[in-house]
PDB file of C-alpha atoms in Angstrom:
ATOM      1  CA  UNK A  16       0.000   0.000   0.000  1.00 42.00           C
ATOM      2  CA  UNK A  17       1.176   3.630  -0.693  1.00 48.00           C
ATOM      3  CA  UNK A  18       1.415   6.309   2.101  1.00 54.00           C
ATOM      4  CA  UNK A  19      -2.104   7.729   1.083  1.00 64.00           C
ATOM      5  CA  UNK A  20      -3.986   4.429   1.677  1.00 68.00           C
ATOM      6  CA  UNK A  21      -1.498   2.364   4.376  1.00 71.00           C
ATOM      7  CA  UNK A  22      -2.905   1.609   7.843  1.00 70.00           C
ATOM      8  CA  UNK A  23      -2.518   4.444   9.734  1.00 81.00           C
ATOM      9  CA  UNK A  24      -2.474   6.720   6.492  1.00 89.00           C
ATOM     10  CA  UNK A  25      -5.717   8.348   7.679  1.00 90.00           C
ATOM     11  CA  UNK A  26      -4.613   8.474  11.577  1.00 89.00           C
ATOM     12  CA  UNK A  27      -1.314  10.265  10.924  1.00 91.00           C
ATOM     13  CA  UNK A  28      -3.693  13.159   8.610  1.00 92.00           C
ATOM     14  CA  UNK A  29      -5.837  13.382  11.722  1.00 94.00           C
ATOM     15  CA  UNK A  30      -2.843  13.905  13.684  1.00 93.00           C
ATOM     16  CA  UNK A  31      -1.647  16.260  11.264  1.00 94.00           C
ATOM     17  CA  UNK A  32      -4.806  18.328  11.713  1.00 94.00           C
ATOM     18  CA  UNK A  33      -4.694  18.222  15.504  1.00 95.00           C
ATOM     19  CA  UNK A  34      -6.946  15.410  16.559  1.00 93.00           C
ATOM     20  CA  UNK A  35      -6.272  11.760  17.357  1.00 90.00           C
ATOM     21  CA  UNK A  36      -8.706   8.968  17.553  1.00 89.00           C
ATOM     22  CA  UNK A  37     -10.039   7.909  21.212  1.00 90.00           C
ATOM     23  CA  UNK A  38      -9.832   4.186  22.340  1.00 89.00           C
ATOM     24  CA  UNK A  39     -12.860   1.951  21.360  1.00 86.00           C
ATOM     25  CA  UNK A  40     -15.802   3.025  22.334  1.00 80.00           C
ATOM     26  CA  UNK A  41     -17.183   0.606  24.917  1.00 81.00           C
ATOM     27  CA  UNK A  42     -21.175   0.221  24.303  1.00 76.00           C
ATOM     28  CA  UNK A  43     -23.479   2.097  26.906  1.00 69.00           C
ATOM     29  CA  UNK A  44     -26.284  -0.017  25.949  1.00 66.00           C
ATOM     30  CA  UNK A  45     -27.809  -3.159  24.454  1.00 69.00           C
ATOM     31  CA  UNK A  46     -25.914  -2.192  20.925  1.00 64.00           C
ATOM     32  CA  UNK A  47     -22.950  -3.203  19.190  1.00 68.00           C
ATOM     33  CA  UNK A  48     -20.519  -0.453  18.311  1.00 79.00           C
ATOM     34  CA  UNK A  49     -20.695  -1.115  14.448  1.00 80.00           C
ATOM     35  CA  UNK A  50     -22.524  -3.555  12.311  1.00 75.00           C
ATOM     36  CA  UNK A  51     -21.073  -5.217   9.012  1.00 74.00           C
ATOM     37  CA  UNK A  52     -22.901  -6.862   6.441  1.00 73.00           C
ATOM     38  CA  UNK A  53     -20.898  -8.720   3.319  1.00 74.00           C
ATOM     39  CA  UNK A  54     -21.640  -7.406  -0.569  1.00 78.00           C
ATOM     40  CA  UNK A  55     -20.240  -8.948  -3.729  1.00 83.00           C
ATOM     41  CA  UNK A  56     -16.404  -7.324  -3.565  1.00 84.00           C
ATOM     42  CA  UNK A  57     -16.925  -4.816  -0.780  1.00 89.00           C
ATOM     43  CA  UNK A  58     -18.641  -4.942   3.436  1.00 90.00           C
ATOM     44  CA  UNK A  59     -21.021  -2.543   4.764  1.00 92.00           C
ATOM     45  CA  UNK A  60     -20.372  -0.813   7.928  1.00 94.00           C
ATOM     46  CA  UNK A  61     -22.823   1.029   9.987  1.00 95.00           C
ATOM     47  CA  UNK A  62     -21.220   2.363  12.909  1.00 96.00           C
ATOM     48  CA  UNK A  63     -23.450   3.068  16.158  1.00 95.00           C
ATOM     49  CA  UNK A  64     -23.918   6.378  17.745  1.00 96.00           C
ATOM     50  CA  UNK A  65     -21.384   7.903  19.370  1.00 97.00           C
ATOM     51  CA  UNK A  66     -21.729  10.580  21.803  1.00 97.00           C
ATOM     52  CA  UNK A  67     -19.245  13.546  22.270  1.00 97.00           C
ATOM     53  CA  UNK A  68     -16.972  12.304  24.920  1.00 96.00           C
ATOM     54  CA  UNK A  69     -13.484  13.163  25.521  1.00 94.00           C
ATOM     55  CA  UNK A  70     -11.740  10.602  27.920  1.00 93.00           C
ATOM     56  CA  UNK A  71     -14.711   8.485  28.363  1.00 92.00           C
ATOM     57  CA  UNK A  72     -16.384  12.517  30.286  1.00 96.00           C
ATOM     58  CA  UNK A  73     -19.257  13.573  28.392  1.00 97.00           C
ATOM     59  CA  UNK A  74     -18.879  16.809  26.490  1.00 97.00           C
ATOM     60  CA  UNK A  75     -22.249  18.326  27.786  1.00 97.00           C
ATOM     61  CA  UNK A  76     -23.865  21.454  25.906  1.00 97.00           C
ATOM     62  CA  UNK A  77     -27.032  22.958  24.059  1.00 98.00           C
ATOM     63  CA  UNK A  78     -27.074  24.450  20.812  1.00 98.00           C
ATOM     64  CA  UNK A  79     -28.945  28.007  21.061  1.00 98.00           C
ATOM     65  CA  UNK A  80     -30.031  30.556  18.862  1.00 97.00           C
ATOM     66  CA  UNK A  81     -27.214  33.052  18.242  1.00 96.00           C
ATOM     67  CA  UNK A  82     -24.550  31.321  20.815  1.00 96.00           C
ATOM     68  CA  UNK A  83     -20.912  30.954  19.500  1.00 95.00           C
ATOM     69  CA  UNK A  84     -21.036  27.696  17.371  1.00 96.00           C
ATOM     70  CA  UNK A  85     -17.054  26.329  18.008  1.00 97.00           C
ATOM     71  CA  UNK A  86     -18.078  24.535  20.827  1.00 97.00           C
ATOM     72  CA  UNK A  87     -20.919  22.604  19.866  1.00 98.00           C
ATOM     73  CA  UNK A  88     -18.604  22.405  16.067  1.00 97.00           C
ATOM     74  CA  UNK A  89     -15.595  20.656  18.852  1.00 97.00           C
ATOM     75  CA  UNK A  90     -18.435  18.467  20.361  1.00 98.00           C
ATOM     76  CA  UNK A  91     -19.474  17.099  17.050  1.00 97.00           C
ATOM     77  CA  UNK A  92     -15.632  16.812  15.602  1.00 98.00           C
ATOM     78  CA  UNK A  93     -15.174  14.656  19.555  1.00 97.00           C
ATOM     79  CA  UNK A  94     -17.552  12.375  18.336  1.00 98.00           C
ATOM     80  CA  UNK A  95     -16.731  11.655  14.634  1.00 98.00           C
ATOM     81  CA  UNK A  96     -13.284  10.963  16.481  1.00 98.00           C
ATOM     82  CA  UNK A  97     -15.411   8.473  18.381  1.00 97.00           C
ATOM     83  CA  UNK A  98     -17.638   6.923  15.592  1.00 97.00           C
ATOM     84  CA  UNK A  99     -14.207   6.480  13.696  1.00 97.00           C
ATOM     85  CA  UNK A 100     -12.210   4.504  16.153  1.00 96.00           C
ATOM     86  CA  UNK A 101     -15.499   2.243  15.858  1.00 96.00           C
ATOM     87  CA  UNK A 102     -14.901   2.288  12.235  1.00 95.00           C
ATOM     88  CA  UNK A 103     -11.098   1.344  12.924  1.00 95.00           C
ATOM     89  CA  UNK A 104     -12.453  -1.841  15.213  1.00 94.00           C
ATOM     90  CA  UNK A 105     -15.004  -2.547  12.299  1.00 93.00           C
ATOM     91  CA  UNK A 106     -11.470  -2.486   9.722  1.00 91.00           C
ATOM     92  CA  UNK A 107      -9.068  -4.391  11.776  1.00 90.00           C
ATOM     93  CA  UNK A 108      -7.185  -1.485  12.615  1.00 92.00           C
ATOM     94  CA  UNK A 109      -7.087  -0.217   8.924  1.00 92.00           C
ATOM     95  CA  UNK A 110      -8.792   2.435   8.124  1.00 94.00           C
ATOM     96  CA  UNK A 111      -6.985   2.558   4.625  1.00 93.00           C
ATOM     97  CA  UNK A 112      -9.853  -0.216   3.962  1.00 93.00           C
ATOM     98  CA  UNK A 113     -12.766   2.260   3.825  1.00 94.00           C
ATOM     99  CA  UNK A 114     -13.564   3.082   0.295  1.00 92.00           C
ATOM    100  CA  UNK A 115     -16.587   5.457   0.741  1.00 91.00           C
ATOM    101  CA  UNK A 116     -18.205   7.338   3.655  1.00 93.00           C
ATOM    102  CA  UNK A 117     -21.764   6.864   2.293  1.00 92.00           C
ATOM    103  CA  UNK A 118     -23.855   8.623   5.204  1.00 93.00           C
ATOM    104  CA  UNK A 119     -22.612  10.861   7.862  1.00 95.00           C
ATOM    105  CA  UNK A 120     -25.589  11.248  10.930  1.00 97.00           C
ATOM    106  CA  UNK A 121     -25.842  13.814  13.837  1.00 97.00           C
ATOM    107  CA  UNK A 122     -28.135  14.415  16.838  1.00 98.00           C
ATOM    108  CA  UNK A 123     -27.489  17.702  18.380  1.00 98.00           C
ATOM    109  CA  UNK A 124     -28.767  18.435  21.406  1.00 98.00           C
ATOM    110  CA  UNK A 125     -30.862  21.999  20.846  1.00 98.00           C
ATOM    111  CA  UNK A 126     -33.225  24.395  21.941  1.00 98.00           C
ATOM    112  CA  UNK A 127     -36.274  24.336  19.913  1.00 97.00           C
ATOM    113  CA  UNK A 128     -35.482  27.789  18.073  1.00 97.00           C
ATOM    114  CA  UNK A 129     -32.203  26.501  17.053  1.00 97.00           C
ATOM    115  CA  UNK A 130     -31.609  26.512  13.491  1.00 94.00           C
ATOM    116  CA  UNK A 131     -28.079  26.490  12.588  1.00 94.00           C
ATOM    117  CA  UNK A 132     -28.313  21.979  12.708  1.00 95.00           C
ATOM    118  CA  UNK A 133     -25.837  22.080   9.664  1.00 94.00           C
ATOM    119  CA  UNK A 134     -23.210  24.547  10.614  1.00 94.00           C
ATOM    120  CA  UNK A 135     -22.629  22.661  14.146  1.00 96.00           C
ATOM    121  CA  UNK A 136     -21.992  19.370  12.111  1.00 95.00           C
ATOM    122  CA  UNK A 137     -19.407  20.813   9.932  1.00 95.00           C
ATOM    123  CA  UNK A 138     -17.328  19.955  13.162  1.00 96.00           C
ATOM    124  CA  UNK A 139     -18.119  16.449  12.486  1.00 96.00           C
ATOM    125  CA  UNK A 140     -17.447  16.599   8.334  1.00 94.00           C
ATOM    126  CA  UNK A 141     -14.065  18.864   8.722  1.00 94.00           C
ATOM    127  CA  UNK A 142     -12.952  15.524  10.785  1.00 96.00           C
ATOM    128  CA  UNK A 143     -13.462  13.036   7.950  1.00 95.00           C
ATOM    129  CA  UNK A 144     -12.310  15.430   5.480  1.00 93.00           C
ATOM    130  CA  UNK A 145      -9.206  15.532   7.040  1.00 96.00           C
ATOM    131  CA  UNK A 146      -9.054  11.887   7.237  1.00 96.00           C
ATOM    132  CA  UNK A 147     -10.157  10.727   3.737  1.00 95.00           C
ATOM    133  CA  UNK A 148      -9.304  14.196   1.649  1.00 94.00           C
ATOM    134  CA  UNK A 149      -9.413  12.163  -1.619  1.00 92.00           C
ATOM    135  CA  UNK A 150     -13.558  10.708  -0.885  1.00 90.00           C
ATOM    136  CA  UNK A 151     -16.650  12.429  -1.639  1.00 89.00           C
ATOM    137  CA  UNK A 152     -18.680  14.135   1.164  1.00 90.00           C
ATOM    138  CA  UNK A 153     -21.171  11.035   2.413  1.00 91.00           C
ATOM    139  CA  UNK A 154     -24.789  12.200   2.487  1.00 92.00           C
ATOM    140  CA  UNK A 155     -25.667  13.783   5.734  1.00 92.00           C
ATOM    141  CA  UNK A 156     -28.501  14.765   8.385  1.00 93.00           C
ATOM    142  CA  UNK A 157     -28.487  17.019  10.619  1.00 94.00           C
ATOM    143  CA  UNK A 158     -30.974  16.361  13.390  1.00 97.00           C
ATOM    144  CA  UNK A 159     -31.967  18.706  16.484  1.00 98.00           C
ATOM    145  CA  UNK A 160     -32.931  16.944  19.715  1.00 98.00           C
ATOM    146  CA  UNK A 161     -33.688  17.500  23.561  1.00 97.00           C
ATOM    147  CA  UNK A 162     -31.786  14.960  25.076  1.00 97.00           C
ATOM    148  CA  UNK A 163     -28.992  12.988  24.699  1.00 97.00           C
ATOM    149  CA  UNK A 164     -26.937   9.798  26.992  1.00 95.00           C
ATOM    150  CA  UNK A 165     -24.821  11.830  29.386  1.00 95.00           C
ATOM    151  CA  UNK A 166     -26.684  15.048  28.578  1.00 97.00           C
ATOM    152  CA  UNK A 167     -23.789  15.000  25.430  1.00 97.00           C
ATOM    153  CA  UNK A 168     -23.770  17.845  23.111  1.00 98.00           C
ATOM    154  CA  UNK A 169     -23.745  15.353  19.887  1.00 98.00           C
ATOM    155  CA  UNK A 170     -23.804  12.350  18.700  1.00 98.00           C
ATOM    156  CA  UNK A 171     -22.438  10.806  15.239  1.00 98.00           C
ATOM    157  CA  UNK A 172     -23.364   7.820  13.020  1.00 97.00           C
ATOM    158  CA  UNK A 173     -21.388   6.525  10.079  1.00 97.00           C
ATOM    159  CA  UNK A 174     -22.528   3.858   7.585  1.00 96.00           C
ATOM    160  CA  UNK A 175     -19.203   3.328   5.479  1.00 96.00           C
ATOM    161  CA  UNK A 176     -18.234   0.558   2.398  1.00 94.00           C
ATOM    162  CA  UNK A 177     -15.147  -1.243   2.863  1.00 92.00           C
ATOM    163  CA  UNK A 178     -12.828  -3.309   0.399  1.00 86.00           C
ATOM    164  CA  UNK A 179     -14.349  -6.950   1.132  1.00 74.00           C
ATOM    165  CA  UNK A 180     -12.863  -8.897   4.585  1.00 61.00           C
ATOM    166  CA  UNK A 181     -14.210 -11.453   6.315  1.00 57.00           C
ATOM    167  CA  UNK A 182     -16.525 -10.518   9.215  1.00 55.00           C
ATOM    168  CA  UNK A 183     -15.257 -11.488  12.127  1.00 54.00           C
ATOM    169  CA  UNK A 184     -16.374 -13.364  15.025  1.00 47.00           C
ATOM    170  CA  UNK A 185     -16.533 -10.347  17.402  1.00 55.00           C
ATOM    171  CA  UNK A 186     -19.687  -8.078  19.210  1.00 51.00           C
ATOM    172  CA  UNK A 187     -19.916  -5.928  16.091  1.00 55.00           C
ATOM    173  CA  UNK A 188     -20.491  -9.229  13.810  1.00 50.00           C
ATOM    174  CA  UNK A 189     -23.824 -10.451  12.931  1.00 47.00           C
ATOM    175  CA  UNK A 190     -25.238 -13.161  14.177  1.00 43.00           C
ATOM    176  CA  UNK A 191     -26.300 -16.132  12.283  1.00 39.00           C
TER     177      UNK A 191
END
């Protein structure tokens, strides 16, 4: 593999932009933290939601109407750092495997007025942007909420395709 697609190709560009992935997010709930199916030549991935955490501490916020958006932009880039390290479990410790990003998913906590759903998750894009520079932007939603696990700010979803790999026998394998 060549230094744009090698293992920790898209770590060391998320390094270079200032963030590094978390450890494995550890499931708060009856869920898996990513689910794989098999295609012909290539493996879904849907990764489950991850919360903005830093540390394992909850990142805890509200987006209002005409606040300062960087923190609640922070919260959301926390937990795409999150959602990918799932993705990293999902690849065997390669993200180089990912071929697409096909959707990108966030629940913001916000007041009802709130209206600026989109600009917050830019936090969350600008994170795989700088970790797969050379993929189209996945589709995306941006949803507003009242309440989140841990009163978190955000949390992200990612549903990725991967070069094809044999599922493994792990808790983010199906079950036959």
């Amino acid at each position: 593999m060549d230094g744009l697609n090698g293992p920790d190709a898209a770590a060391s560009r998320l390094a270079a932009a200032g963030w590094r992935l978390p450890a494995p997010p550890v499931p708060r709930g009856a869920y898996a933290p990513y689910h794989l199916a098999s295609l012909h030549g290539a493996t879904l991935v849907c990764v489950s939601g991850q919360a903005s955490r830093r540390d394992g501490m909850p990142i805890v916020g509200v987006c209002r109407p005409g606040a300062d958006l960087a923190m609640a932009r922070t919260a959301c880039a926390q937990a795409a750092l999150g959602a990918l390290s799932a993705l990293r479990l999902a690849c065997a410790g390669d993200l180089g495997r990912i071929r697409a990003i096909l959707q990108l998913r966030g629940y913001l906590r916000s007041e009802a007025d709130f209206e600026e759903h989109s600009a917050v998750l830019d936090g969350a894009s600008q994170v795989l942007e700088a970790a797969f520079p050379h993929m189209p932007r996945p589709a995306r939603s941006a949803i507003g909420v009242t309440s989140l696990p841990g009163r978190c700010w955000a949390e992200i979803e990612i549903s990725a395709l991967l070069e094809d790999c044999t599922l493994p026998r792990e808790a983010g394998a199906a079950k036959e």
